[in-house]
XYZ file of C-alpha atoms in Angstrom:
337
model
C 98.871 135.837 77.545
C 98.976 138.633 80.123
C 95.199 138.532 80.395
C 94.952 134.700 80.441
C 95.195 132.147 83.235
C 96.560 128.687 82.531
C 94.434 125.730 83.530
C 94.972 122.021 83.110
C 92.045 119.605 82.718
C 90.973 118.280 86.096
C 91.663 114.555 86.618
C 88.773 112.213 87.237
C 87.912 111.933 90.903
C 85.666 109.402 92.555
C 82.950 110.661 94.918
C 84.065 111.376 98.469
C 84.056 108.191 100.513
C 83.829 105.852 97.510
C 84.719 102.337 98.735
C 87.415 100.016 97.468
C 85.978 96.929 95.785
C 87.368 93.388 95.582
C 85.089 91.376 93.319
C 85.915 87.660 93.538
C 84.383 85.380 90.907
C 84.289 81.702 91.844
C 84.517 79.253 88.975
C 82.318 76.144 88.789
C 81.381 76.187 92.452
C 77.940 75.475 93.803
C 75.688 77.528 96.043
C 76.395 75.140 98.913
C 80.139 74.818 98.412
C 81.766 77.289 100.812
C 81.372 76.982 104.564
C 79.803 80.447 104.676
C 76.879 78.998 102.712
C 76.772 75.678 104.523
C 79.321 73.836 102.415
C 82.273 71.567 103.196
C 85.046 73.911 101.956
C 86.544 75.765 104.914
C 86.612 79.465 103.992
C 87.179 81.286 107.300
C 87.979 84.679 105.760
C 84.840 84.676 103.627
C 82.860 83.482 106.643
C 84.170 86.367 108.745
C 83.266 88.870 106.049
C 79.795 87.354 105.788
C 79.149 87.692 109.527
C 80.149 91.364 109.314
C 78.121 92.082 106.188
C 75.452 90.453 104.050
C 74.910 87.091 102.384
C 72.999 87.518 99.128
C 70.966 84.460 98.247
C 69.415 85.260 94.872
C 72.266 85.068 92.365
C 71.193 83.788 88.957
C 73.978 81.899 87.240
C 74.210 80.557 83.712
C 75.152 77.125 82.435
C 78.689 78.133 81.392
C 81.401 80.207 83.020
C 82.033 82.860 80.343
C 78.350 83.738 80.181
C 78.157 84.280 83.944
C 81.265 86.459 83.804
C 79.879 88.603 81.014
C 76.571 88.999 82.846
C 78.292 89.886 86.130
C 80.658 92.428 84.572
C 78.116 94.141 82.307
C 74.968 93.744 84.386
C 73.167 92.370 81.334
C 71.815 89.088 80.086
C 74.749 87.156 78.632
C 73.040 86.698 75.262
C 72.561 90.445 74.893
C 76.351 90.894 75.027
C 77.184 88.032 72.645
C 78.226 85.560 75.326
C 75.565 82.874 75.198
C 78.377 80.312 75.076
C 82.089 80.257 75.824
C 84.374 81.988 73.286
C 85.804 78.609 72.252
C 82.313 77.560 71.140
C 81.206 80.824 69.572
C 79.237 80.867 66.333
C 78.303 83.665 63.949
C 74.810 84.259 65.256
C 73.443 87.000 67.508
C 73.983 86.216 71.148
C 76.710 83.660 70.510
C 79.558 85.462 68.749
C 81.604 86.168 71.932
C 81.887 89.834 70.939
C 80.920 92.112 73.825
C 79.634 95.314 72.169
C 81.049 98.718 73.059
C 77.551 99.780 74.094
C 77.716 97.366 77.050
C 80.302 98.859 79.395
C 81.679 96.662 82.169
C 81.670 97.727 85.806
C 85.437 98.172 85.456
C 84.995 100.695 82.639
C 82.223 102.557 84.428
C 84.245 102.925 87.628
C 87.404 103.802 85.683
C 85.532 106.728 84.147
C 84.488 107.742 87.649
C 87.959 107.989 89.141
C 88.753 104.422 90.188
C 91.926 102.450 89.635
C 90.942 99.185 87.965
C 92.496 95.740 87.580
C 91.613 92.241 86.426
C 93.686 89.453 87.937
C 93.204 85.828 86.959
C 90.947 84.297 84.388
C 89.833 86.477 81.497
C 87.307 84.586 79.434
C 85.579 87.324 77.488
C 87.832 87.819 74.448
C 87.076 86.253 71.042
C 89.528 83.471 70.273
C 90.819 85.045 67.059
C 91.763 88.223 68.956
C 94.018 86.521 71.516
C 97.375 87.311 69.937
C 100.373 89.379 70.995
C 99.562 91.724 68.109
C 95.962 92.336 69.111
C 93.486 93.726 68.458
C 93.102 94.521 72.146
C 89.662 96.159 72.164
C 88.064 93.228 73.943
C 91.016 92.309 76.121
C 90.712 93.281 79.800
C 92.399 96.610 79.048
C 89.827 97.386 76.381
C 87.017 96.430 78.764
C 88.065 98.792 81.532
C 90.940 97.115 83.393
C 93.951 99.434 83.641
C 96.037 96.454 84.768
C 95.706 92.799 83.750
C 97.619 89.788 85.008
C 96.275 86.378 84.189
C 95.271 84.155 81.311
C 92.719 83.622 78.580
C 90.599 80.545 78.137
C 88.554 78.226 80.356
C 91.291 76.809 82.596
C 95.039 76.329 82.905
C 97.666 74.426 84.851
C 98.249 75.858 88.308
C 101.934 74.965 87.940
C 102.737 76.030 84.356
C 100.142 78.652 83.364
C 100.345 80.561 80.060
C 100.326 84.062 81.533
C 99.851 87.568 80.184
C 100.691 90.866 81.875
C 98.596 93.511 80.186
C 99.179 92.541 76.514
C 102.579 90.880 76.906
C 103.031 87.109 77.300
C 105.124 86.332 80.391
C 106.493 83.263 82.148
C 105.701 82.384 85.725
C 108.281 83.984 88.057
C 109.304 80.632 89.546
C 109.078 76.916 88.852
C 107.015 74.496 90.942
C 110.285 73.196 92.406
C 110.938 76.746 93.610
C 107.526 76.959 95.230
C 105.407 78.380 92.407
C 101.642 78.066 92.429
C 99.309 80.250 90.355
C 96.959 81.050 93.233
C 99.726 82.591 95.349
C 101.130 84.401 92.302
C 97.754 85.988 91.598
C 97.420 87.107 95.212
C 100.881 88.660 95.075
C 100.025 90.589 91.901
C 96.759 91.824 93.397
C 98.461 93.063 96.561
C 101.189 94.731 94.490
C 98.570 96.548 92.382
C 96.816 97.851 95.496
C 100.115 98.958 97.014
C 101.019 100.895 93.866
C 97.634 102.565 93.813
C 97.765 103.639 97.437
C 101.398 104.744 97.402
C 100.913 107.029 94.379
C 97.214 107.966 94.695
C 96.365 107.457 98.381
C 92.891 108.981 98.023
C 91.962 107.113 94.853
C 89.682 104.088 95.335
C 90.299 100.845 93.460
C 88.377 97.878 92.135
C 89.981 94.497 91.459
C 88.075 91.774 89.626
C 89.824 88.705 91.029
C 89.047 85.547 89.081
C 90.810 82.344 90.172
C 90.175 79.182 88.171
C 91.805 76.477 90.257
C 88.406 74.920 90.796
C 88.245 73.923 87.139
C 90.248 71.047 85.666
C 93.118 70.600 85.637
C 93.004 70.770 89.442
C 96.432 71.240 91.003
C 96.641 71.199 94.790
C 99.604 71.202 97.189
C 99.677 67.776 98.804
C 99.654 69.014 102.391
C 96.267 70.610 101.813
C 94.744 67.383 100.531
C 95.511 65.650 103.820
C 93.536 68.282 105.755
C 90.320 66.912 104.263
C 91.126 63.218 104.530
C 88.105 61.275 105.753
C 85.673 64.175 105.582
C 83.731 62.789 102.615
C 84.067 59.071 103.218
C 80.383 58.629 104.090
C 79.381 59.679 100.564
C 77.268 62.198 98.711
C 73.902 61.262 100.229
C 75.105 62.136 103.726
C 76.970 65.163 102.398
C 73.805 66.611 100.856
C 71.945 66.183 104.138
C 74.706 67.930 106.104
C 74.869 70.877 103.711
C 71.109 71.420 103.811
C 71.012 71.202 107.602
C 73.776 73.782 107.862
C 72.029 76.104 105.376
C 68.840 75.879 107.398
C 70.817 76.679 110.537
C 72.363 79.737 108.834
C 68.928 80.868 107.678
C 69.891 81.156 104.020
C 67.200 78.644 102.974
C 63.732 78.267 104.521
C 63.536 75.884 107.467
C 61.138 73.599 105.588
C 63.372 73.266 102.487
C 63.541 69.728 101.116
C 66.262 68.237 98.937
C 65.454 67.309 95.374
C 65.188 63.526 94.972
C 68.415 61.964 93.779
C 68.288 61.391 89.983
C 67.255 57.852 89.106
C 70.403 57.404 87.016
C 72.580 58.093 90.071
C 72.867 55.107 92.400
C 72.683 55.441 96.147
C 76.074 55.786 97.792
C 75.908 52.384 99.456
C 75.331 50.761 96.052
C 78.637 51.952 94.590
C 81.612 49.706 94.015
C 84.584 49.949 96.333
C 86.611 51.696 93.621
C 83.944 54.342 93.024
C 83.382 54.959 96.705
C 87.127 55.558 97.172
C 87.712 57.793 94.142
C 84.706 60.029 94.825
C 85.842 61.406 98.194
C 89.361 61.895 96.807
C 88.061 64.182 94.097
C 85.833 66.056 96.542
C 88.804 66.704 98.822
C 90.592 68.387 95.937
C 87.429 70.263 95.016
C 86.737 71.539 98.519
C 90.217 72.627 99.393
C 90.676 74.736 96.272
C 88.677 77.424 98.057
C 90.336 76.708 101.397
C 93.989 77.045 100.384
C 95.316 80.427 101.554
C 96.302 82.703 98.682
C 98.723 84.838 100.656
C 102.081 86.378 99.860
C 103.871 83.387 101.341
C 105.379 81.054 98.774
C 103.181 78.225 97.609
C 104.143 74.702 98.501
C 106.996 73.216 96.528
C 105.523 69.754 96.999
C 104.379 68.662 93.576
C 101.272 66.578 93.190
C 100.971 63.227 91.529
C 98.440 61.059 89.769
C 97.586 57.643 91.154
C 100.480 55.227 90.766
C 98.716 53.416 87.927
C 98.821 56.513 85.708
C 101.857 57.475 83.643
C 100.236 60.170 81.521
C 102.212 63.416 81.899
C 100.639 66.732 82.684
C 99.575 68.648 79.603
C 100.140 72.358 79.246
C 99.664 75.098 76.702
C 102.419 77.212 78.217
C 105.793 77.762 76.538
C 108.125 74.787 76.479
C 110.136 74.148 79.613
C 112.721 71.596 80.589
C 111.297 71.155 84.080
C 109.363 67.903 84.606
C 105.596 68.301 84.638
C 103.862 67.750 87.991
C 100.905 65.412 88.110
C 97.397 65.831 89.427
C 97.146 65.843 93.205
C 93.885 63.915 93.463
C 94.335 60.319 94.536
C 92.096 57.917 96.370
C 94.645 57.273 99.100
């Protein structure tokens, strides 16, 4: 011992100047959806970031959400990591078993092993269905795929008011009820900010990556009523005019060639002016809900306590897979009014 010098293993350290990374994965949105890409959804923060950085215009998506997620996180073709379909539709054949192999590390795992703090907040849709239990196995949960912290849910989509949540590997209830101002989008933002604050307060020089995956754009869509009114009238002239406006804006932004032409409308889809009055009223109502999902601020302020409702003719209650609750279920916020 007199001739020896003690030495502890050195902790992992990221390269000097390694950036923090916030990776946001939009769910079921189109190339021309956000205003930064010519779309009708007002996304001023994304637009500001785009003007200060780069707009990439060659993203190759897949036909289903889980496959795109697996491809984005692993950098591989979705079939090569078992995610040719969603986990709920997996089958026992190569490319479709929903089992991401250990040989295909995610970007979270790679950066974790290079000194990053890592988190996944929101929708996790890369775990085989039979492994989603409180007893594990947890190898293909977010923690097993490189996320040191996980707050969110499994599956394709959940209620924004009563989500079945997990924190790491523990099932948890939402911290508030809708009557108390709860909304999943704001909750996710709070958890993300809290993770970053913990990282920086304890390891100020350690960079972080957060894979932030909201799913409010997928059914069931739940939107605070005051945000629906912000888009009232914007889509009343129909999808034909909307397509023309989006293309014109994309040409103005320079993200498509100036001579780009729209694909002809499918023969099975009637022209807007040929629709019935009912169809022409319900369409814009749904688009308002669709557009504002990416416009609603996800800040630390409490979400609206105004609960949404179905059209008056509907009496079907909201369905939920979350634990039983005595609070009344809110109803979908998309009406034609």
